[in-house]
Amino acid sequence: MILNIPRQIRKINRLRTIATILVKYQVISISKSISVISPVTLVSRLLDSSNRITKQEDFAVLIRRIFEELGTTFIKFGQWLSVRPDFVSPEILKELEKLQDRLPEVPFKTIKQTIEQETGKSINEIFSQFSQQPISSASIAQVHCGVLKTGEIVAVKVQRPELKKLISVDIDILKTMARWAVRKTPHLALHRFDELLSSFKNTLMEELDFIHESKRQDRMERVLSKMPWVHIPKIYWEYTTKHLIVMQYIEGVKLTQKEYIQNYKGDRNLLGERLNDCVFRSIFEYGFFQSDPHPGNVLIMEESEFAIVDFGMTESLDKVTVNALLKWYYAAIYRDIDMFAETFLKMGTPLAPIDEIEFRNDCIDFIDEIHYQPSSNDISVGNLLEIINHIQYQHKITLPTSFVLLFRTICFWDGTFRYVGVDFDWRKDWGPKLKKLIQSQFLSESVVQDMQKSLLDYKQLISKYPANFQDIVDKIKEGKLKVEIEETSLIKQLTGIQKGLNKLAVSIFVSTIIFGLFYLGRGQGNEFLLQIITSGKELWWIFLLIILMFFYLRKK
């Protein structure tokens, strides 16, 4: 096997960088040689360090700071872990949600080189103006403002260089650490680290493909087209590639600009209604929502309008998941504990046995937190999220990522309503809407559609049946069909059941004959018995009794 030397060199250099940062935060000693550090020694010393820290909160802060300094992969990994409350403790989870997705600026020279490599044209051929100072600089990409030769003002999103190589090396290191941790602490195998890291890698690699992101942005523009007060930037496909997005520049003010929000001149309540309508319809009607909203990618505009400008993370929901979400939130608002718990377990995957009584009590705590608050201002959706996280972590239940992302999305929008000064109670608004959507599933049109789908499935099954059946018959004729049952305990049980049924049948027959004889001879005493013995034509009764008793004793 020939080693990939460049990859090995990158891995060694990356390990040195990680070790240097761990030394900075006093996780490992500087006296140890950084040149011989390995993933195993890194995770070993990190665990030793965690044992020295008495407060879980302090360890959580340490993890968050290290992740931020380690860059793109670890920032994204931390953000991804923040939606896995079945795996991460509540203290660490809360801290990971604070991860800042900001990195040092990429030099303009590198940005210019990337644009020209991706488009095959010089930057001056595409843009009449281009700002060298970025609008924002995050872990995946950097955004600049420019003006196309055709006069449109655009935002240019340029991916950071060499990200795939860096991410591949980092995930290799994480996998090595995870395998060692499982060997050291076997119960960690419950969390299936290999699957977890593979899922994270797939998610991150998809986020690196800006063609996918642009398609999602286009789709969101079409989905929300019936809401003219929501603005989604138009994509300029002629300049967009896997590492570059050129999109419409939208004038607006980020939620981070407190002074503007405090002095907002538009109708705040109308803005709140429109924000809520956008969130509700995109989730429950269209099954497609922006799953990573934050103050930096929501722009408030004049006339109570707003824009969403980043679609690196979106969620598409199938019909089954949407229906489950409908029931989940309906049950929470109308305090149907059975429906809530049932939906939770139906959609979730328990990784360990569940204490059903404790689980139900935790669900009641969640619903009561919603149900017994007198006003919207008393409801903390963040606290509700903490309860959900507690339920998942305590009972080791893995929910679909869409559930957790959705709740975090609602948590963000709830905070936004408060931030812009909107008095909005989502229980009163969502309850009737959810009820209406659930009722619509039982309308004739919806029922007919479901029946049509079922009939098509049956039609397909029936159309294939003759060929499949003929194939089975041919194999039987050729002696190629062999069916074996290897579950010996099942065979023993079936055999026991068969013997029991045989005995029961014989007992019924014998009891019937004896009962019949007694019925015929009632009141005759010994005369009836003598009559049977002396009567040749009645001897068949005795013969039948002997045969049946013999059969019974043999089976026994």
Coordinates of C-alpha atoms in Angstrom, one line a residue:
M1 CA 0.0 0.0 0.0
I2 CA 1.5 3.4 -1.1
L3 CA 1.0 6.1 1.5
N4 CA -0.5 9.4 0.5
I5 CA 2.6 11.5 1.6
P6 CA 1.0 15.0 1.1
R7 CA -2.0 13.9 3.2
Q8 CA 0.2 12.5 5.9
I9 CA 2.2 15.7 6.0
R10 CA -1.0 17.7 6.3
K11 CA -2.1 15.5 9.1
I12 CA 1.1 15.9 11.1
N13 CA 1.0 19.7 10.6
R14 CA -2.6 19.8 11.7
L15 CA -1.9 17.7 14.8
R16 CA 0.9 20.2 15.7
T17 CA -1.6 23.1 15.3
I18 CA -4.1 21.4 17.5
A19 CA -1.5 20.5 20.1
T20 CA -0.3 24.2 20.2
I21 CA -3.9 25.4 20.8
L22 CA -4.3 22.8 23.6
V23 CA -1.1 24.0 25.2
K24 CA -2.4 27.6 25.0
Y25 CA -5.4 26.5 27.0
Q26 CA -3.3 24.4 29.4
V27 CA -5.0 21.2 28.3
I28 CA -1.6 19.6 27.7
S29 CA 1.8 20.4 29.1
I30 CA 4.3 22.3 26.9
S31 CA 7.0 20.0 28.3
K32 CA 5.6 17.3 26.1
S33 CA 7.1 17.1 22.6
I34 CA 4.6 18.5 20.1
S35 CA 6.4 16.9 17.2
V36 CA 5.4 13.4 18.3
I37 CA 1.8 14.2 19.3
S38 CA -0.9 11.9 18.0
P39 CA -4.7 11.9 18.0
V40 CA -4.7 9.3 20.8
T41 CA -2.5 11.3 23.1
L42 CA -4.5 14.4 22.3
V43 CA -7.8 12.9 23.4
S44 CA -6.2 11.2 26.3
R45 CA -4.8 14.4 27.7
L46 CA -8.1 16.2 26.9
L47 CA -10.0 13.7 29.0
D48 CA -7.4 14.0 31.8
S49 CA -7.9 17.7 31.7
S50 CA -11.7 17.4 31.9
N51 CA -11.3 15.2 35.0
R52 CA -9.3 18.0 36.7
I53 CA -12.0 20.6 36.0
T54 CA -14.6 20.3 38.7
K55 CA -17.4 22.4 37.1
Q56 CA -19.0 21.0 34.0
E57 CA -19.8 24.6 32.9
D58 CA -16.1 25.5 33.0
F59 CA -15.3 22.4 30.8
A60 CA -18.0 23.4 28.4
V61 CA -16.6 26.9 28.0
L62 CA -13.1 25.4 27.4
I63 CA -14.5 23.1 24.7
R64 CA -16.2 26.0 23.0
R65 CA -13.1 28.3 23.0
I66 CA -10.9 25.5 21.6
F67 CA -13.4 24.7 18.9
E68 CA -13.5 28.3 17.8
E69 CA -9.8 28.6 17.6
L70 CA -9.4 25.3 15.7
G71 CA -11.4 26.7 12.8
T72 CA -13.9 25.6 10.2
T73 CA -14.3 21.8 10.9
F74 CA -14.4 22.1 14.7
I75 CA -16.7 25.1 14.6
K76 CA -19.1 23.3 12.3
F77 CA -18.7 20.1 14.3
G78 CA -19.6 22.0 17.5
Q79 CA -22.6 23.5 15.8
W80 CA -23.7 20.1 14.5
L81 CA -23.3 18.6 18.0
S82 CA -25.4 21.4 19.4
V83 CA -28.4 19.7 17.7
R84 CA -27.6 16.3 19.2
P85 CA -28.9 16.5 22.8
D86 CA -29.1 12.7 22.9
F87 CA -25.3 12.7 22.9
V88 CA -24.1 16.0 24.5
S89 CA -24.7 17.0 28.1
P90 CA -27.0 20.1 28.6
E91 CA -24.1 22.2 29.9
I92 CA -21.9 21.6 26.8
L93 CA -24.9 21.9 24.5
K94 CA -25.7 25.3 25.8
E95 CA -22.2 26.5 25.3
L96 CA -21.8 25.0 21.8
E97 CA -24.8 27.1 20.7
K98 CA -22.7 30.2 21.4
L99 CA -20.0 29.1 18.9
Q100 CA -19.0 32.1 16.8
D101 CA -18.9 31.3 13.1
R102 CA -16.2 33.9 12.3
L103 CA -12.7 33.5 11.2
P104 CA -9.9 35.9 10.2
E105 CA -10.4 37.5 6.8
V106 CA -9.0 35.8 3.6
P107 CA -6.6 38.2 1.8
F108 CA -8.2 39.9 -1.3
K109 CA -5.5 38.4 -3.5
T110 CA -6.8 34.9 -2.7
I111 CA -10.4 35.9 -3.1
K112 CA -9.6 37.4 -6.6
Q113 CA -7.7 34.3 -7.6
T114 CA -10.6 32.0 -6.5
I115 CA -13.2 34.1 -8.5
E116 CA -11.0 34.0 -11.7
Q117 CA -10.3 30.3 -11.4
E118 CA -14.0 29.5 -10.9
T119 CA -15.4 31.7 -13.7
G120 CA -12.5 31.5 -16.2
K121 CA -12.6 35.3 -16.5
S122 CA -10.7 38.1 -14.9
I123 CA -12.5 39.9 -12.1
N124 CA -12.6 43.1 -14.2
E125 CA -14.4 41.3 -17.0
I126 CA -17.3 40.5 -14.7
F127 CA -17.5 43.4 -12.3
S128 CA -17.3 47.2 -12.9
Q129 CA -16.7 47.6 -9.2
F130 CA -15.6 45.2 -6.5
S131 CA -15.1 45.9 -2.8
Q132 CA -11.9 44.5 -1.4
Q133 CA -13.2 44.8 2.1
P134 CA -15.6 41.9 3.0
I135 CA -19.1 42.4 4.3
S136 CA -18.7 39.3 6.4
S137 CA -16.1 36.5 7.0
A138 CA -17.4 33.2 8.3
S139 CA -15.9 29.7 8.6
I140 CA -17.0 28.5 5.2
A141 CA -17.0 31.6 3.0
Q142 CA -16.3 35.3 2.8
V143 CA -18.8 37.8 1.3
H144 CA -17.9 40.9 -0.8
C145 CA -20.0 43.5 -2.5
G146 CA -19.7 44.1 -6.2
V147 CA -21.4 45.7 -9.3
L148 CA -21.8 43.6 -12.4
K149 CA -20.9 45.0 -15.8
T150 CA -24.7 45.0 -16.5
G151 CA -25.2 47.3 -13.5
E152 CA -26.8 45.0 -10.9
I153 CA -25.4 45.3 -7.3
V154 CA -24.5 41.8 -6.1
A155 CA -23.2 40.0 -3.1
V156 CA -20.3 37.7 -3.9
K157 CA -19.9 34.6 -1.6
V158 CA -16.4 33.1 -2.0
Q159 CA -15.5 29.8 -0.4
R160 CA -12.3 29.7 1.7
P161 CA -9.4 27.9 -0.1
E162 CA -8.4 24.3 0.6
L163 CA -11.4 23.6 2.9
K164 CA -12.0 20.0 1.6
K165 CA -8.4 18.9 2.3
L166 CA -8.5 20.5 5.8
I167 CA -11.9 19.0 6.7
S168 CA -10.8 15.5 5.5
V169 CA -7.7 15.6 7.7
D170 CA -9.7 16.9 10.7
I171 CA -12.3 14.2 10.4
D172 CA -9.6 11.5 10.1
I173 CA -8.2 12.9 13.4
L174 CA -11.7 12.9 15.0
K175 CA -12.4 9.3 13.9
T176 CA -9.1 8.2 15.5
M177 CA -9.9 10.0 18.7
A178 CA -13.4 8.5 18.7
R179 CA -12.3 4.9 18.2
W180 CA -9.7 5.2 21.0
A181 CA -12.4 6.7 23.3
V182 CA -14.7 3.8 22.6
R183 CA -12.0 1.3 23.4
K184 CA -11.2 3.1 26.6
T185 CA -14.8 3.5 27.6
P186 CA -16.9 0.7 26.0
H187 CA -20.3 2.2 26.9
L188 CA -19.6 5.0 24.5
A189 CA -20.2 2.6 21.6
L190 CA -23.9 3.2 22.3
H191 CA -23.5 6.5 20.4
R192 CA -22.1 4.9 17.2
F193 CA -19.3 7.4 16.6
D194 CA -18.5 6.1 13.2
E195 CA -22.1 6.7 12.0
L196 CA -22.2 10.1 13.8
L197 CA -18.9 11.3 12.1
S198 CA -19.9 10.0 8.7
S199 CA -23.2 11.8 8.9
F200 CA -21.4 15.0 10.0
K201 CA -19.0 14.7 7.1
N202 CA -21.8 14.3 4.6
T203 CA -23.6 17.3 6.0
L204 CA -20.5 19.5 5.9
M205 CA -19.4 18.4 2.4
E206 CA -22.9 19.2 1.1
E207 CA -22.6 22.6 2.6
L208 CA -19.3 23.1 0.7
D209 CA -21.2 22.6 -2.6
F210 CA -22.5 26.1 -3.4
I211 CA -24.5 24.7 -6.4
H212 CA -26.7 22.8 -3.8
E213 CA -27.0 25.9 -1.7
S214 CA -28.0 28.1 -4.7
K215 CA -30.6 25.5 -5.7
R216 CA -32.1 25.6 -2.2
Q217 CA -32.1 29.4 -2.3
D218 CA -33.9 29.3 -5.6
R219 CA -36.4 26.9 -4.2
M220 CA -37.1 29.1 -1.2
E221 CA -37.7 32.0 -3.4
R222 CA -40.3 30.0 -5.3
V223 CA -41.9 28.6 -2.1
L224 CA -42.3 32.1 -0.5
S225 CA -43.3 33.9 -3.8
K226 CA -46.8 34.3 -2.5
M227 CA -45.5 36.4 0.4
P228 CA -44.2 39.6 -1.4
W229 CA -43.0 41.0 1.9
V230 CA -40.3 38.3 2.2
H231 CA -37.3 38.9 0.0
I232 CA -34.9 36.1 -1.1
P233 CA -31.8 37.1 -3.1
K234 CA -31.9 36.2 -6.8
I235 CA -29.1 33.9 -8.0
Y236 CA -27.0 34.9 -11.0
W237 CA -26.4 31.4 -12.4
E238 CA -23.9 32.4 -15.1
Y239 CA -21.3 33.2 -12.4
T240 CA -22.2 30.7 -9.8
T241 CA -20.1 27.6 -9.3
K242 CA -19.4 25.0 -6.6
H243 CA -17.1 27.5 -4.7
L244 CA -18.7 30.8 -5.7
I245 CA -22.2 32.3 -5.5
V246 CA -23.1 35.6 -7.1
M247 CA -26.5 36.8 -5.9
Q248 CA -28.7 39.9 -5.7
Y249 CA -27.6 42.4 -3.0
I250 CA -30.5 43.4 -0.8
E251 CA -30.5 46.6 1.3
G252 CA -31.5 45.9 4.9
V253 CA -30.4 46.1 8.5
K254 CA -29.1 43.1 10.4
L255 CA -30.8 42.3 13.7
T256 CA -27.5 42.9 15.4
Q257 CA -27.9 46.7 14.9
K258 CA -29.8 47.4 18.1
E259 CA -30.1 51.1 17.6
Y260 CA -31.9 50.7 14.3
I261 CA -34.3 48.1 15.7
Q262 CA -35.1 50.3 18.7
N263 CA -36.0 53.2 16.5
Y264 CA -37.7 51.2 13.8
K265 CA -40.3 53.3 12.0
G266 CA -42.4 50.4 10.5
D267 CA -45.4 48.7 11.9
R268 CA -43.8 46.3 14.5
N269 CA -46.9 44.1 14.9
L270 CA -47.4 43.7 11.2
L271 CA -43.7 42.8 10.9
G272 CA -44.2 40.2 13.6
E273 CA -47.3 38.7 11.9
R274 CA -45.4 38.4 8.6
L275 CA -42.4 36.8 10.3
N276 CA -44.7 34.3 12.0
D277 CA -46.6 33.6 8.8
C278 CA -43.4 33.0 6.9
V279 CA -42.1 30.5 9.5
F280 CA -45.4 28.6 10.0
R281 CA -46.2 28.2 6.3
S282 CA -42.6 27.2 5.3
I283 CA -42.6 24.5 7.9
F284 CA -46.1 23.1 8.1
E285 CA -47.4 23.8 4.6
Y286 CA -44.3 23.7 2.3
G287 CA -42.1 21.4 4.5
F288 CA -39.0 23.4 3.7
F289 CA -37.4 25.9 6.0
Q290 CA -34.1 27.7 6.7
S291 CA -32.6 25.8 9.6
D292 CA -29.8 28.0 10.7
P293 CA -31.3 31.5 11.2
H294 CA -29.2 33.9 13.2
P295 CA -29.2 37.8 13.5
G296 CA -26.6 38.0 10.7
N297 CA -28.7 36.5 8.0
V298 CA -32.0 38.2 8.6
L299 CA -32.4 41.8 7.3
I300 CA -35.1 44.1 8.5
M301 CA -36.4 46.5 5.8
E302 CA -38.8 49.4 5.5
E303 CA -42.6 48.9 5.2
S304 CA -42.5 46.0 7.7
E305 CA -40.7 43.7 5.2
F306 CA -37.6 41.5 5.7
A307 CA -35.1 39.4 3.8
I308 CA -33.3 36.0 4.5
V309 CA -29.9 35.9 2.9
D310 CA -28.1 32.7 3.7
F311 CA -29.2 29.1 2.8
G312 CA -26.2 27.1 3.7
M313 CA -28.5 25.0 6.0
T314 CA -32.1 24.1 5.1
E315 CA -34.3 21.3 5.9
S316 CA -36.8 19.4 3.7
L317 CA -39.5 17.5 5.5
D318 CA -41.4 14.6 4.0
K319 CA -45.1 14.1 4.6
V320 CA -44.7 11.7 7.5
T321 CA -42.4 14.0 9.4
V322 CA -44.7 17.0 8.7
N323 CA -47.7 15.1 10.1
A324 CA -45.7 14.0 13.1
L325 CA -44.7 17.7 13.7
L326 CA -48.3 18.8 13.4
K327 CA -49.4 16.3 16.0
W328 CA -46.4 17.1 18.3
Y329 CA -47.1 20.9 18.4
Y330 CA -50.8 20.4 18.5
A331 CA -50.5 18.0 21.5
A332 CA -48.2 20.5 23.2
I333 CA -50.6 23.5 22.7
Y334 CA -53.8 21.5 23.6
R335 CA -52.1 19.5 26.4
D336 CA -52.7 16.1 24.9
I337 CA -49.9 14.2 26.8
D338 CA -50.6 10.8 25.2
M339 CA -50.4 12.1 21.7
F340 CA -47.2 14.1 22.5
A341 CA -45.4 11.1 24.2
E342 CA -46.6 8.7 21.5
T343 CA -45.3 11.0 18.7
F344 CA -42.0 11.5 20.5
L345 CA -41.3 7.8 20.7
K346 CA -42.7 7.1 17.2
M347 CA -40.3 9.5 15.6
G348 CA -37.4 8.9 17.9
T349 CA -35.0 6.1 18.2
P350 CA -34.2 5.0 21.8
L351 CA -30.6 4.0 22.2
A352 CA -31.3 2.4 25.6
P353 CA -34.3 1.0 27.6
I354 CA -36.7 3.7 28.6
D355 CA -38.4 4.2 31.9
E356 CA -41.8 5.0 30.6
I357 CA -43.1 6.6 33.8
E358 CA -40.2 9.0 34.1
F359 CA -40.4 9.7 30.3
R360 CA -44.1 10.6 30.5
N361 CA -43.4 12.8 33.5
D362 CA -40.7 14.7 31.6
C363 CA -43.2 15.1 28.7
I364 CA -45.7 16.6 31.2
D365 CA -43.1 19.0 32.4
F366 CA -42.5 20.2 28.8
I367 CA -46.2 20.6 28.1
D368 CA -47.0 22.3 31.4
E369 CA -44.2 24.8 30.7
I370 CA -46.3 25.9 27.7
H371 CA -49.8 25.4 29.1
Y372 CA -49.6 27.2 32.4
Q373 CA -47.9 30.4 31.3
P374 CA -50.4 33.3 31.4
S375 CA -48.9 35.3 28.5
S376 CA -46.4 35.0 25.7
N377 CA -43.9 37.1 27.6
D378 CA -43.8 34.5 30.3
I379 CA -43.0 31.6 27.9
S380 CA -39.3 31.0 27.3
V381 CA -38.9 28.9 24.2
G382 CA -35.3 28.6 25.1
N383 CA -36.4 26.9 28.3
L384 CA -38.7 24.6 26.4
L385 CA -35.7 23.7 24.2
E386 CA -33.7 22.9 27.3
I387 CA -36.5 20.5 28.5
I388 CA -36.5 18.7 25.1
N389 CA -32.7 18.5 25.3
H390 CA -33.0 17.0 28.8
I391 CA -35.6 14.4 27.7
Q392 CA -33.3 13.3 24.8
Y393 CA -30.2 13.2 26.9
Q394 CA -31.8 11.6 29.9
H395 CA -33.6 8.9 28.0
K396 CA -31.0 8.5 25.2
I397 CA -33.5 9.2 22.4
T398 CA -32.3 10.2 19.0
L399 CA -34.9 12.4 17.2
P400 CA -34.7 13.3 13.5
T401 CA -32.3 16.2 13.2
S402 CA -35.2 18.2 11.6
F403 CA -37.1 18.1 14.9
V404 CA -34.3 19.7 16.9
L405 CA -33.4 22.1 14.1
L406 CA -37.0 23.1 13.9
F407 CA -37.3 23.8 17.6
R408 CA -34.1 25.9 17.5
T409 CA -35.5 27.8 14.5
I410 CA -38.7 28.5 16.4
C411 CA -36.6 29.5 19.4
F412 CA -34.7 32.0 17.3
W413 CA -37.9 33.5 15.8
D414 CA -39.5 33.8 19.2
G415 CA -36.4 35.7 20.4
T416 CA -36.7 37.9 17.3
F417 CA -40.3 38.8 18.1
R418 CA -39.3 39.9 21.5
Y419 CA -36.2 41.7 20.2
V420 CA -38.2 43.8 17.7
G421 CA -40.9 44.5 20.4
V422 CA -43.7 42.4 19.1
D423 CA -46.3 41.1 21.5
F424 CA -47.0 37.7 20.0
D425 CA -48.3 34.6 21.5
W426 CA -47.5 31.6 19.2
R427 CA -49.8 29.3 21.2
K428 CA -52.9 31.3 20.3
D429 CA -51.9 31.8 16.7
W430 CA -50.5 28.3 16.0
G431 CA -53.2 26.3 17.8
P432 CA -56.1 27.0 15.4
K433 CA -53.9 26.8 12.4
L434 CA -52.6 23.4 13.4
K435 CA -56.1 22.2 14.1
K436 CA -57.2 23.3 10.7
L437 CA -54.3 21.5 9.0
I438 CA -55.0 18.3 10.9
Q439 CA -58.7 18.5 10.0
S440 CA -57.9 19.1 6.3
Q441 CA -56.2 15.7 6.3
F442 CA -59.7 14.1 6.7
L443 CA -61.3 16.1 3.9
S444 CA -62.5 14.2 0.9
E445 CA -59.8 15.5 -1.4
S446 CA -57.0 14.5 0.9
V447 CA -58.6 11.1 1.6
V448 CA -59.1 10.5 -2.2
Q449 CA -55.4 11.4 -2.8
D450 CA -54.2 8.9 -0.2
M451 CA -56.6 6.2 -1.6
Q452 CA -55.3 6.8 -5.1
K453 CA -51.7 6.4 -3.9
S454 CA -52.6 3.1 -2.1
L455 CA -54.4 1.9 -5.2
L456 CA -51.4 2.6 -7.4
D457 CA -49.2 0.7 -4.9
Y458 CA -51.6 -2.3 -5.0
K459 CA -51.8 -2.1 -8.8
Q460 CA -48.1 -2.3 -9.1
L461 CA -48.0 -5.2 -6.7
I462 CA -50.7 -7.1 -8.6
S463 CA -49.1 -6.4 -12.0
K464 CA -45.9 -8.0 -10.8
Y465 CA -47.6 -10.9 -9.0
P466 CA -48.0 -13.3 -11.9
A467 CA -44.4 -13.0 -13.0
N468 CA -43.1 -13.4 -9.4
F469 CA -45.4 -16.3 -8.7
Q470 CA -44.4 -18.1 -12.0
D471 CA -40.7 -17.5 -11.0
I472 CA -41.4 -19.3 -7.6
V473 CA -43.2 -22.2 -9.4
D474 CA -40.3 -22.6 -11.9
K475 CA -37.7 -22.7 -9.0
I476 CA -39.8 -25.4 -7.2
K477 CA -39.9 -27.5 -10.4
E478 CA -36.2 -27.2 -10.8
G479 CA -35.6 -28.0 -7.2
K480 CA -33.8 -24.7 -6.7
L481 CA -36.1 -23.4 -4.0
K482 CA -35.0 -24.2 -0.5
V483 CA -36.6 -22.8 2.6
E484 CA -35.0 -23.3 6.0
I485 CA -36.0 -22.2 9.5
E486 CA -33.0 -21.8 11.8
E487 CA -34.8 -20.4 14.8
T488 CA -34.9 -23.7 16.8
S489 CA -36.7 -22.1 19.8
L490 CA -39.5 -21.1 17.5
I491 CA -39.8 -24.6 16.1
K492 CA -40.0 -26.1 19.6
Q493 CA -42.7 -23.6 20.5
L494 CA -44.7 -24.4 17.3
T495 CA -44.4 -28.2 18.0
G496 CA -45.6 -27.7 21.6
I497 CA -48.6 -25.7 20.4
Q498 CA -49.4 -28.4 17.8
K499 CA -49.3 -31.2 20.4
G500 CA -51.4 -29.2 22.8
L501 CA -54.0 -28.6 20.1
N502 CA -54.1 -32.4 19.3
K503 CA -54.7 -33.3 22.9
L504 CA -57.4 -30.6 23.2
A505 CA -59.2 -32.0 20.1
V506 CA -59.1 -35.6 21.4
S507 CA -60.3 -34.5 24.8
I508 CA -63.2 -32.7 23.3
F509 CA -64.2 -35.8 21.2
V510 CA -63.9 -38.2 24.2
S511 CA -65.8 -35.8 26.4
T512 CA -68.5 -35.5 23.8
I513 CA -69.0 -39.3 23.5
I514 CA -69.0 -39.9 27.2
F515 CA -71.5 -37.0 27.7
G516 CA -73.6 -38.5 24.9
L517 CA -73.7 -41.9 26.5
F518 CA -74.6 -40.5 29.9
Y519 CA -77.3 -38.4 28.2
L520 CA -78.8 -41.5 26.4
G521 CA -78.6 -43.6 29.5
R522 CA -79.9 -41.1 32.0
G523 CA -82.4 -42.7 34.5
Q524 CA -81.7 -46.3 33.2
G525 CA -78.8 -47.2 35.6
N526 CA -77.0 -50.5 35.0
E527 CA -79.6 -51.6 32.5
F528 CA -78.3 -49.2 29.9
L529 CA -74.7 -50.5 30.3
L530 CA -75.9 -54.1 29.9
Q531 CA -77.9 -53.2 26.9
I532 CA -74.8 -51.7 25.2
I533 CA -72.7 -54.8 26.0
T534 CA -75.4 -57.3 24.8
S535 CA -76.3 -55.2 21.7
G536 CA -74.0 -56.0 18.8
K537 CA -75.1 -52.9 16.9
E538 CA -73.9 -50.7 19.7
L539 CA -70.3 -52.2 19.9
W540 CA -69.0 -49.5 17.5
W541 CA -69.2 -47.0 20.5
I542 CA -66.7 -49.0 22.5
F543 CA -64.5 -49.6 19.4
L544 CA -64.5 -45.8 18.7
L545 CA -63.6 -45.1 22.4
I546 CA -60.7 -47.5 22.3
I547 CA -59.3 -46.0 19.1
L548 CA -59.6 -42.5 20.4
M549 CA -58.0 -43.3 23.7
F550 CA -55.1 -45.1 21.9
F551 CA -54.6 -42.1 19.7
Y552 CA -54.6 -39.8 22.7
L553 CA -52.1 -41.9 24.7
R554 CA -49.8 -42.1 21.7
K555 CA -49.7 -38.4 21.1
K556 CA -49.1 -37.8 24.8

